[in-house]
């Protein structure tokens, strides 16, 4: 099985690569269209800012390529947000794979800190990505923007308000949290993705 990580100006590419190595998977890191199209599984990582990153993807033609992929694709954090229609971060139109928008967290109480950072639970697990996991598993988040609960929501976390911890549509899967930083649970989620 050939696994590819999309190479672009994202901050967590190497932690994703190391997490896959721990699972015995040597992923290729590439922005080459032929290599991406021939991969069996693709991971679209992301730590960064939506507006800048969309410009980078457009400049290199990756925006069209990602939308046309037919194999299973896993977006992580910013990767998930960029798969949506529009982001309030940079007020930018994104890839439009998921017909929903990305919103900025607005603290409601003094204890509401933004960014939402650290371990939190995921529930309402309704996807093959979460096979073998029990409700209320803990995973690791770092984000200031969120995707509201919508018809593509595959898992939910409640911080300030309920939001999409994961999305799924056709061959596109996405997590707002970082499976590569989520210990045993994250490894199980990555394994489930690789076994799709």
PDB file of C-alpha atoms in Angstrom:
ATOM      1  CA  UNK A   1       0.000   0.000   0.000  1.00  0.00           C
ATOM      2  CA  UNK A   2       1.325   3.423  -0.969  1.00  0.00           C
ATOM      3  CA  UNK A   3       0.522   6.243   1.478  1.00  0.00           C
ATOM      4  CA  UNK A   4       1.238   9.869   0.568  1.00  0.00           C
ATOM      5  CA  UNK A   5       1.312  13.012   2.697  1.00  0.00           C
ATOM      6  CA  UNK A   6       0.527  16.171   0.730  1.00  0.00           C
ATOM      7  CA  UNK A   7       3.587  18.419   0.867  1.00  0.00           C
ATOM      8  CA  UNK A   8       2.759  22.093   1.347  1.00  0.00           C
ATOM      9  CA  UNK A   9       3.418  24.866   3.887  1.00  0.00           C
ATOM     10  CA  UNK A  10       1.868  22.975   6.822  1.00  0.00           C
ATOM     11  CA  UNK A  11       3.452  22.774  10.251  1.00  0.00           C
ATOM     12  CA  UNK A  12       2.670  19.184  11.278  1.00  0.00           C
ATOM     13  CA  UNK A  13       3.899  17.226   8.249  1.00  0.00           C
ATOM     14  CA  UNK A  14       6.787  15.589  10.079  1.00  0.00           C
ATOM     15  CA  UNK A  15       4.805  14.634  13.182  1.00  0.00           C
ATOM     16  CA  UNK A  16       2.296  12.906  10.866  1.00  0.00           C
ATOM     17  CA  UNK A  17       5.152  11.132   9.083  1.00  0.00           C
ATOM     18  CA  UNK A  18       6.638   9.965  12.419  1.00  0.00           C
ATOM     19  CA  UNK A  19       3.232   8.737  13.646  1.00  0.00           C
ATOM     20  CA  UNK A  20       2.876   6.632  10.492  1.00  0.00           C
ATOM     21  CA  UNK A  21       6.415   5.249  10.947  1.00  0.00           C
ATOM     22  CA  UNK A  22       5.419   4.086  14.435  1.00  0.00           C
ATOM     23  CA  UNK A  23       2.672   2.087  12.698  1.00  0.00           C
ATOM     24  CA  UNK A  24       5.204   0.600  10.264  1.00  0.00           C
ATOM     25  CA  UNK A  25       4.152   2.791   7.332  1.00  0.00           C
ATOM     26  CA  UNK A  26       6.745   4.694   5.262  1.00  0.00           C
ATOM     27  CA  UNK A  27       4.699   7.484   3.694  1.00  0.00           C
ATOM     28  CA  UNK A  28       6.006   9.588   0.833  1.00  0.00           C
ATOM     29  CA  UNK A  29       5.937  13.359   1.286  1.00  0.00           C
ATOM     30  CA  UNK A  30       5.066  14.892  -2.083  1.00  0.00           C
ATOM     31  CA  UNK A  31       3.280  17.609  -4.041  1.00  0.00           C
ATOM     32  CA  UNK A  32       3.800  15.707  -7.312  1.00  0.00           C
ATOM     33  CA  UNK A  33       0.371  15.162  -8.956  1.00  0.00           C
ATOM     34  CA  UNK A  34       1.313  11.767 -10.439  1.00  0.00           C
ATOM     35  CA  UNK A  35       2.544  10.444  -7.097  1.00  0.00           C
ATOM     36  CA  UNK A  36      -0.556  11.714  -5.311  1.00  0.00           C
ATOM     37  CA  UNK A  37      -2.950  10.302  -7.907  1.00  0.00           C
ATOM     38  CA  UNK A  38      -1.261   6.877  -7.746  1.00  0.00           C
ATOM     39  CA  UNK A  39      -1.259   6.656  -3.916  1.00  0.00           C
ATOM     40  CA  UNK A  40      -3.677   4.279  -2.165  1.00  0.00           C
ATOM     41  CA  UNK A  41      -4.217   6.615   0.809  1.00  0.00           C
ATOM     42  CA  UNK A  42      -3.556  10.342   1.140  1.00  0.00           C
ATOM     43  CA  UNK A  43      -3.148  12.469   4.272  1.00  0.00           C
ATOM     44  CA  UNK A  44      -3.750  16.230   4.030  1.00  0.00           C
ATOM     45  CA  UNK A  45      -2.148  17.601   7.216  1.00  0.00           C
ATOM     46  CA  UNK A  46      -2.348  21.146   8.461  1.00  0.00           C
ATOM     47  CA  UNK A  47      -1.080  23.627  10.975  1.00  0.00           C
ATOM     48  CA  UNK A  48      -1.107  27.194   9.720  1.00  0.00           C
ATOM     49  CA  UNK A  49      -3.380  29.996   8.527  1.00  0.00           C
ATOM     50  CA  UNK A  50      -6.216  29.357   6.065  1.00  0.00           C
ATOM     51  CA  UNK A  51      -5.809  32.362   3.755  1.00  0.00           C
ATOM     52  CA  UNK A  52      -2.063  31.945   3.231  1.00  0.00           C
ATOM     53  CA  UNK A  53      -2.397  28.200   2.786  1.00  0.00           C
ATOM     54  CA  UNK A  54      -5.191  28.449   0.198  1.00  0.00           C
ATOM     55  CA  UNK A  55      -3.011  30.821  -1.837  1.00  0.00           C
ATOM     56  CA  UNK A  56      -0.180  28.265  -1.697  1.00  0.00           C
ATOM     57  CA  UNK A  57      -2.498  25.413  -2.773  1.00  0.00           C
ATOM     58  CA  UNK A  58      -3.885  27.488  -5.670  1.00  0.00           C
ATOM     59  CA  UNK A  59      -0.426  28.588  -6.818  1.00  0.00           C
ATOM     60  CA  UNK A  60       0.694  24.951  -7.055  1.00  0.00           C
ATOM     61  CA  UNK A  61      -2.571  23.560  -8.504  1.00  0.00           C
ATOM     62  CA  UNK A  62      -3.131  21.411  -5.418  1.00  0.00           C
ATOM     63  CA  UNK A  63      -6.595  22.872  -4.815  1.00  0.00           C
ATOM     64  CA  UNK A  64      -7.980  21.235  -7.971  1.00  0.00           C
ATOM     65  CA  UNK A  65      -6.026  18.037  -7.455  1.00  0.00           C
ATOM     66  CA  UNK A  66      -7.301  17.510  -3.880  1.00  0.00           C
ATOM     67  CA  UNK A  67     -10.910  18.017  -5.024  1.00  0.00           C
ATOM     68  CA  UNK A  68     -10.459  15.377  -7.762  1.00  0.00           C
ATOM     69  CA  UNK A  69      -8.938  12.600  -5.630  1.00  0.00           C
ATOM     70  CA  UNK A  70     -10.820   9.272  -5.656  1.00  0.00           C
ATOM     71  CA  UNK A  71      -8.896   7.316  -3.000  1.00  0.00           C
ATOM     72  CA  UNK A  72      -9.425   7.776   0.763  1.00  0.00           C
ATOM     73  CA  UNK A  73      -8.150  11.182   1.932  1.00  0.00           C
ATOM     74  CA  UNK A  74      -7.685  12.199   5.579  1.00  0.00           C
ATOM     75  CA  UNK A  75      -7.589  15.916   6.394  1.00  0.00           C
ATOM     76  CA  UNK A  76      -6.133  16.899   9.777  1.00  0.00           C
ATOM     77  CA  UNK A  77      -6.857  20.180  11.659  1.00  0.00           C
ATOM     78  CA  UNK A  78      -6.313  22.977   9.107  1.00  0.00           C
ATOM     79  CA  UNK A  79      -6.518  20.261   6.435  1.00  0.00           C
ATOM     80  CA  UNK A  80     -10.100  19.574   7.562  1.00  0.00           C
ATOM     81  CA  UNK A  81     -10.997  23.271   7.634  1.00  0.00           C
ATOM     82  CA  UNK A  82      -9.593  23.806   4.125  1.00  0.00           C
ATOM     83  CA  UNK A  83     -11.875  21.023   2.868  1.00  0.00           C
ATOM     84  CA  UNK A  84     -14.866  23.202   3.816  1.00  0.00           C
ATOM     85  CA  UNK A  85     -16.545  25.894   1.710  1.00  0.00           C
ATOM     86  CA  UNK A  86     -15.304  29.085   3.387  1.00  0.00           C
ATOM     87  CA  UNK A  87     -13.232  30.063   6.425  1.00  0.00           C
ATOM     88  CA  UNK A  88     -13.561  33.123   8.629  1.00  0.00           C
ATOM     89  CA  UNK A  89      -9.793  32.821   9.109  1.00  0.00           C
ATOM     90  CA  UNK A  90      -8.558  35.147   6.377  1.00  0.00           C
ATOM     91  CA  UNK A  91     -12.135  35.373   4.982  1.00  0.00           C
ATOM     92  CA  UNK A  92     -11.165  32.887   2.276  1.00  0.00           C
ATOM     93  CA  UNK A  93     -13.010  30.491  -0.008  1.00  0.00           C
ATOM     94  CA  UNK A  94     -11.672  26.983   0.511  1.00  0.00           C
ATOM     95  CA  UNK A  95     -11.920  23.660  -1.366  1.00  0.00           C
ATOM     96  CA  UNK A  96     -15.690  23.187  -0.953  1.00  0.00           C
ATOM     97  CA  UNK A  97     -15.579  19.409  -0.468  1.00  0.00           C
ATOM     98  CA  UNK A  98     -17.776  19.756   2.635  1.00  0.00           C
ATOM     99  CA  UNK A  99     -20.651  22.188   2.105  1.00  0.00           C
ATOM    100  CA  UNK A 100     -20.177  24.010   5.399  1.00  0.00           C
ATOM    101  CA  UNK A 101     -18.207  27.004   6.693  1.00  0.00           C
ATOM    102  CA  UNK A 102     -15.441  27.429   9.283  1.00  0.00           C
ATOM    103  CA  UNK A 103     -16.203  29.836  12.136  1.00  0.00           C
ATOM    104  CA  UNK A 104     -14.080  31.643  14.733  1.00  0.00           C
ATOM    105  CA  UNK A 105     -14.513  30.571  18.361  1.00  0.00           C
ATOM    106  CA  UNK A 106     -16.085  33.414  20.381  1.00  0.00           C
ATOM    107  CA  UNK A 107     -15.524  32.948  24.134  1.00  0.00           C
ATOM    108  CA  UNK A 108     -18.766  33.088  26.127  1.00  0.00           C
ATOM    109  CA  UNK A 109     -17.315  32.902  29.666  1.00  0.00           C
ATOM    110  CA  UNK A 110     -14.067  33.905  31.327  1.00  0.00           C
ATOM    111  CA  UNK A 111     -12.880  30.277  31.432  1.00  0.00           C
ATOM    112  CA  UNK A 112     -13.324  29.894  27.649  1.00  0.00           C
ATOM    113  CA  UNK A 113      -9.766  30.079  26.310  1.00  0.00           C
ATOM    114  CA  UNK A 114      -9.014  30.422  22.596  1.00  0.00           C
ATOM    115  CA  UNK A 115      -7.269  28.594  21.058  1.00  0.00           C
ATOM    116  CA  UNK A 116      -8.908  25.407  22.283  1.00  0.00           C
ATOM    117  CA  UNK A 117      -5.747  23.524  23.294  1.00  0.00           C
ATOM    118  CA  UNK A 118      -5.223  20.151  24.925  1.00  0.00           C
ATOM    119  CA  UNK A 119      -7.052  16.896  25.485  1.00  0.00           C
ATOM    120  CA  UNK A 120     -10.819  16.725  25.031  1.00  0.00           C
ATOM    121  CA  UNK A 121     -13.401  14.037  24.355  1.00  0.00           C
ATOM    122  CA  UNK A 122     -14.986  13.027  21.072  1.00  0.00           C
ATOM    123  CA  UNK A 123     -18.483  11.555  21.081  1.00  0.00           C
ATOM    124  CA  UNK A 124     -21.290  10.642  18.646  1.00  0.00           C
ATOM    125  CA  UNK A 125     -18.755   8.478  16.816  1.00  0.00           C
ATOM    126  CA  UNK A 126     -20.516   7.456  13.597  1.00  0.00           C
ATOM    127  CA  UNK A 127     -17.805   6.458  11.188  1.00  0.00           C
ATOM    128  CA  UNK A 128     -15.437   3.609  10.221  1.00  0.00           C
ATOM    129  CA  UNK A 129     -12.610   5.942  11.311  1.00  0.00           C
ATOM    130  CA  UNK A 130     -13.652   5.285  14.928  1.00  0.00           C
ATOM    131  CA  UNK A 131     -14.088   1.504  14.709  1.00  0.00           C
ATOM    132  CA  UNK A 132     -13.207  -0.143  18.015  1.00  0.00           C
ATOM    133  CA  UNK A 133     -13.319   3.076  20.041  1.00  0.00           C
ATOM    134  CA  UNK A 134     -15.692   3.682  22.909  1.00  0.00           C
ATOM    135  CA  UNK A 135     -17.663   6.929  23.320  1.00  0.00           C
ATOM    136  CA  UNK A 136     -15.910   9.743  25.174  1.00  0.00           C
ATOM    137  CA  UNK A 137     -12.367   8.965  24.000  1.00  0.00           C
ATOM    138  CA  UNK A 138      -9.765  11.715  24.565  1.00  0.00           C
ATOM    139  CA  UNK A 139      -7.821  13.253  21.656  1.00  0.00           C
ATOM    140  CA  UNK A 140      -5.549  16.281  21.281  1.00  0.00           C
ATOM    141  CA  UNK A 141      -6.787  19.629  19.878  1.00  0.00           C
ATOM    142  CA  UNK A 142      -5.131  22.957  18.989  1.00  0.00           C
ATOM    143  CA  UNK A 143      -7.434  25.355  17.092  1.00  0.00           C
ATOM    144  CA  UNK A 144      -9.053  28.797  17.193  1.00  0.00           C
ATOM    145  CA  UNK A 145     -11.619  28.082  14.442  1.00  0.00           C
ATOM    146  CA  UNK A 146     -14.228  25.339  14.269  1.00  0.00           C
ATOM    147  CA  UNK A 147     -16.692  23.661  11.923  1.00  0.00           C
ATOM    148  CA  UNK A 148     -20.297  23.693  13.205  1.00  0.00           C
ATOM    149  CA  UNK A 149     -22.183  20.409  13.523  1.00  0.00           C
ATOM    150  CA  UNK A 150     -23.610  19.672  10.057  1.00  0.00           C
ATOM    151  CA  UNK A 151     -24.829  16.721   7.932  1.00  0.00           C
ATOM    152  CA  UNK A 152     -21.207  15.571   7.351  1.00  0.00           C
ATOM    153  CA  UNK A 153     -20.296  15.500  11.070  1.00  0.00           C
ATOM    154  CA  UNK A 154     -18.747  12.143  12.050  1.00  0.00           C
ATOM    155  CA  UNK A 155     -17.808  13.021  15.668  1.00  0.00           C
ATOM    156  CA  UNK A 156     -18.622  15.861  18.073  1.00  0.00           C
ATOM    157  CA  UNK A 157     -16.713  17.730  20.774  1.00  0.00           C
ATOM    158  CA  UNK A 158     -18.259  20.318  23.093  1.00  0.00           C
ATOM    159  CA  UNK A 159     -16.033  23.320  23.821  1.00  0.00           C
ATOM    160  CA  UNK A 160     -17.806  26.701  24.097  1.00  0.00           C
ATOM    161  CA  UNK A 161     -20.406  24.998  21.864  1.00  0.00           C
ATOM    162  CA  UNK A 162     -20.792  21.585  20.174  1.00  0.00           C
ATOM    163  CA  UNK A 163     -18.666  21.446  17.007  1.00  0.00           C
ATOM    164  CA  UNK A 164     -17.512  18.896  14.436  1.00  0.00           C
ATOM    165  CA  UNK A 165     -14.518  16.953  15.720  1.00  0.00           C
ATOM    166  CA  UNK A 166     -14.586  14.934  12.483  1.00  0.00           C
ATOM    167  CA  UNK A 167     -16.233  15.028   9.063  1.00  0.00           C
ATOM    168  CA  UNK A 168     -16.875  12.403   6.381  1.00  0.00           C
ATOM    169  CA  UNK A 169     -18.210  12.588   2.837  1.00  0.00           C
ATOM    170  CA  UNK A 170     -17.588   9.875   0.228  1.00  0.00           C
ATOM    171  CA  UNK A 171     -13.801   9.228   0.130  1.00  0.00           C
ATOM    172  CA  UNK A 172     -12.991  12.317   2.242  1.00  0.00           C
ATOM    173  CA  UNK A 173     -12.414  11.940   5.983  1.00  0.00           C
ATOM    174  CA  UNK A 174     -11.241  14.711   8.295  1.00  0.00           C
ATOM    175  CA  UNK A 175     -10.442  15.354  11.947  1.00  0.00           C
ATOM    176  CA  UNK A 176     -10.215  18.697  13.732  1.00  0.00           C
ATOM    177  CA  UNK A 177      -8.013  17.059  16.364  1.00  0.00           C
ATOM    178  CA  UNK A 178      -4.504  15.716  15.759  1.00  0.00           C
ATOM    179  CA  UNK A 179      -4.483  11.900  15.639  1.00  0.00           C
ATOM    180  CA  UNK A 180      -0.684  12.011  15.280  1.00  0.00           C
ATOM    181  CA  UNK A 181      -0.496  13.643  18.759  1.00  0.00           C
ATOM    182  CA  UNK A 182      -3.314  11.646  20.382  1.00  0.00           C
ATOM    183  CA  UNK A 183      -1.396   8.619  21.661  1.00  0.00           C
ATOM    184  CA  UNK A 184      -2.973   5.168  21.474  1.00  0.00           C
ATOM    185  CA  UNK A 185      -6.385   6.496  20.387  1.00  0.00           C
ATOM    186  CA  UNK A 186      -4.825   8.523  17.577  1.00  0.00           C
ATOM    187  CA  UNK A 187      -2.846   5.495  16.406  1.00  0.00           C
ATOM    188  CA  UNK A 188      -6.054   3.459  16.282  1.00  0.00           C
ATOM    189  CA  UNK A 189      -7.762   6.180  14.198  1.00  0.00           C
ATOM    190  CA  UNK A 190      -4.806   6.321  11.773  1.00  0.00           C
ATOM    191  CA  UNK A 191      -4.817   2.510  11.540  1.00  0.00           C
ATOM    192  CA  UNK A 192      -8.567   2.535  10.815  1.00  0.00           C
ATOM    193  CA  UNK A 193      -7.965   5.070   8.034  1.00  0.00           C
ATOM    194  CA  UNK A 194      -5.156   3.001   6.525  1.00  0.00           C
ATOM    195  CA  UNK A 195      -7.430  -0.075   6.601  1.00  0.00           C
ATOM    196  CA  UNK A 196     -10.332   1.596   4.752  1.00  0.00           C
TER     197      UNK A 196
END
